[in-house]
Amino acid sequence: MASCAWAIKRRLWSTAGCRYNTLARGVKYRRLSLWGKRMFFPYSTDAPIYHWPVTTVALILVNIAVFCGIVAVPGQTEPFALTFGDGLHPIQWLTCNFLHGNFWHLIGNMLFLWSFGLIVEGKLGWLKTLLIYLAIGIVHGAVVQLLMLYSVGAALGASGAIYGFMAMSLIWAPENEMECLLLIRICPFFFQMKVVSMVGLFVLTQVAVTILTGLAMGSNVLHLVGAALGFVVAIGMLKTGCVDCEGWDAFSVWAGRETTSAEERDQQETARQAGQRGDGTLTQTELVEQFRQILRGGDALLAFRAQQRLRQVIPEWSPSRTELWDLIRALHAKRLLSESVPLMEEYVAHHDERAGAVRLRLAQILASVEKRPDYASTVLARVDPSALTPSEREAYRAIRSQAARNH
């Protein structure tokens, strides 16, 4: 996943194990052999998605369409690539982000755009995501062309903007998991990595390559420029309240503010109850209202405990479909996956809406977190793949394979 940079007498290796070969004043091509080397990419995330990835899908389609157009009409790439040593060309700052050197360059970038676009657009919505993607791409092109004003060559590819999205994901959702595939020859390996681990690995690799090459300008520097822009945008939007990370942004996580201990929560809950009534007791109606207030307040673990207490006090009570769904989502946002299992079981037992997606997520948690492959397979057997979206069908196949491996 890297920009195709034209350079003179240089070979670089990408962090994904794909080699670049230099062609004199020509497009450096990316060669990725599925048989002799390896292929690594993320394909999904468990980050909460509050907006459909309209912009992410549209950008992928535009990149594919442009690539097909270039293939159909050869010789049209160079005027729109980011040329070096020929002055500043603002139109190239935009167009270079939609050009790719070959099929594998395109596929690698689009897979990463899909995965990290889900996180960014899931928090911002389509319009802000589009504006930020274009802004990062344009500013990245301007900075790189300015840095290379007295050099020779050119660059193309969406990697600058994608590294920007990766940096934004690290700031906004460091603890969320990325579903990954490592393909070695023809053997697939599915696993999970935290966003902070994956993005940190890629960025640190680019820094190491930059240092080892004596700060020479290459694709690694282009990536770091995109990442730097992404960090600036992410931190700026977070500090100004333009994005809601529900207390799970990098600053909150690293400061330990994203969660409190069970003892502290119990103390807070007891104090709250004692403050509502002089004798420290609550009526059933007050308990239900308290649960709803906690749920609306976003304290997932406290809401879960309030729901458990309600079940003990009022065995016949159950949350509404909306309350159950909101509680499940809140627990997932806080990475409280095991706690969500009985709630998801209750949801699919009593509600049809979103039942397929809930069963899919339940099976994933059972297979990867709970290590209960037999139960995961049983839950998965009740999912109709034809009713799933393309991304959900891909997750369905991955979960089924994982459950079979763990069996």
PDB file of C-alpha atoms in Angstrom, residues 5 24 294 351 379:
ATOM      1  CA  ALA A   5       6.807   7.204  -7.056  1.00  0.00           C
ATOM      2  CA  ALA A  24      13.799   5.427 -16.263  1.00  0.00           C
ATOM      3  CA  ILE A 294     -27.882   5.566  32.591  1.00  0.00           C
ATOM      4  CA  HIS A 351     -36.724  -9.513  17.575  1.00  0.00           C
ATOM      5  CA  VAL A 379     -25.482 -19.380  15.593  1.00  0.00           C
TER       6      VAL A 379
END
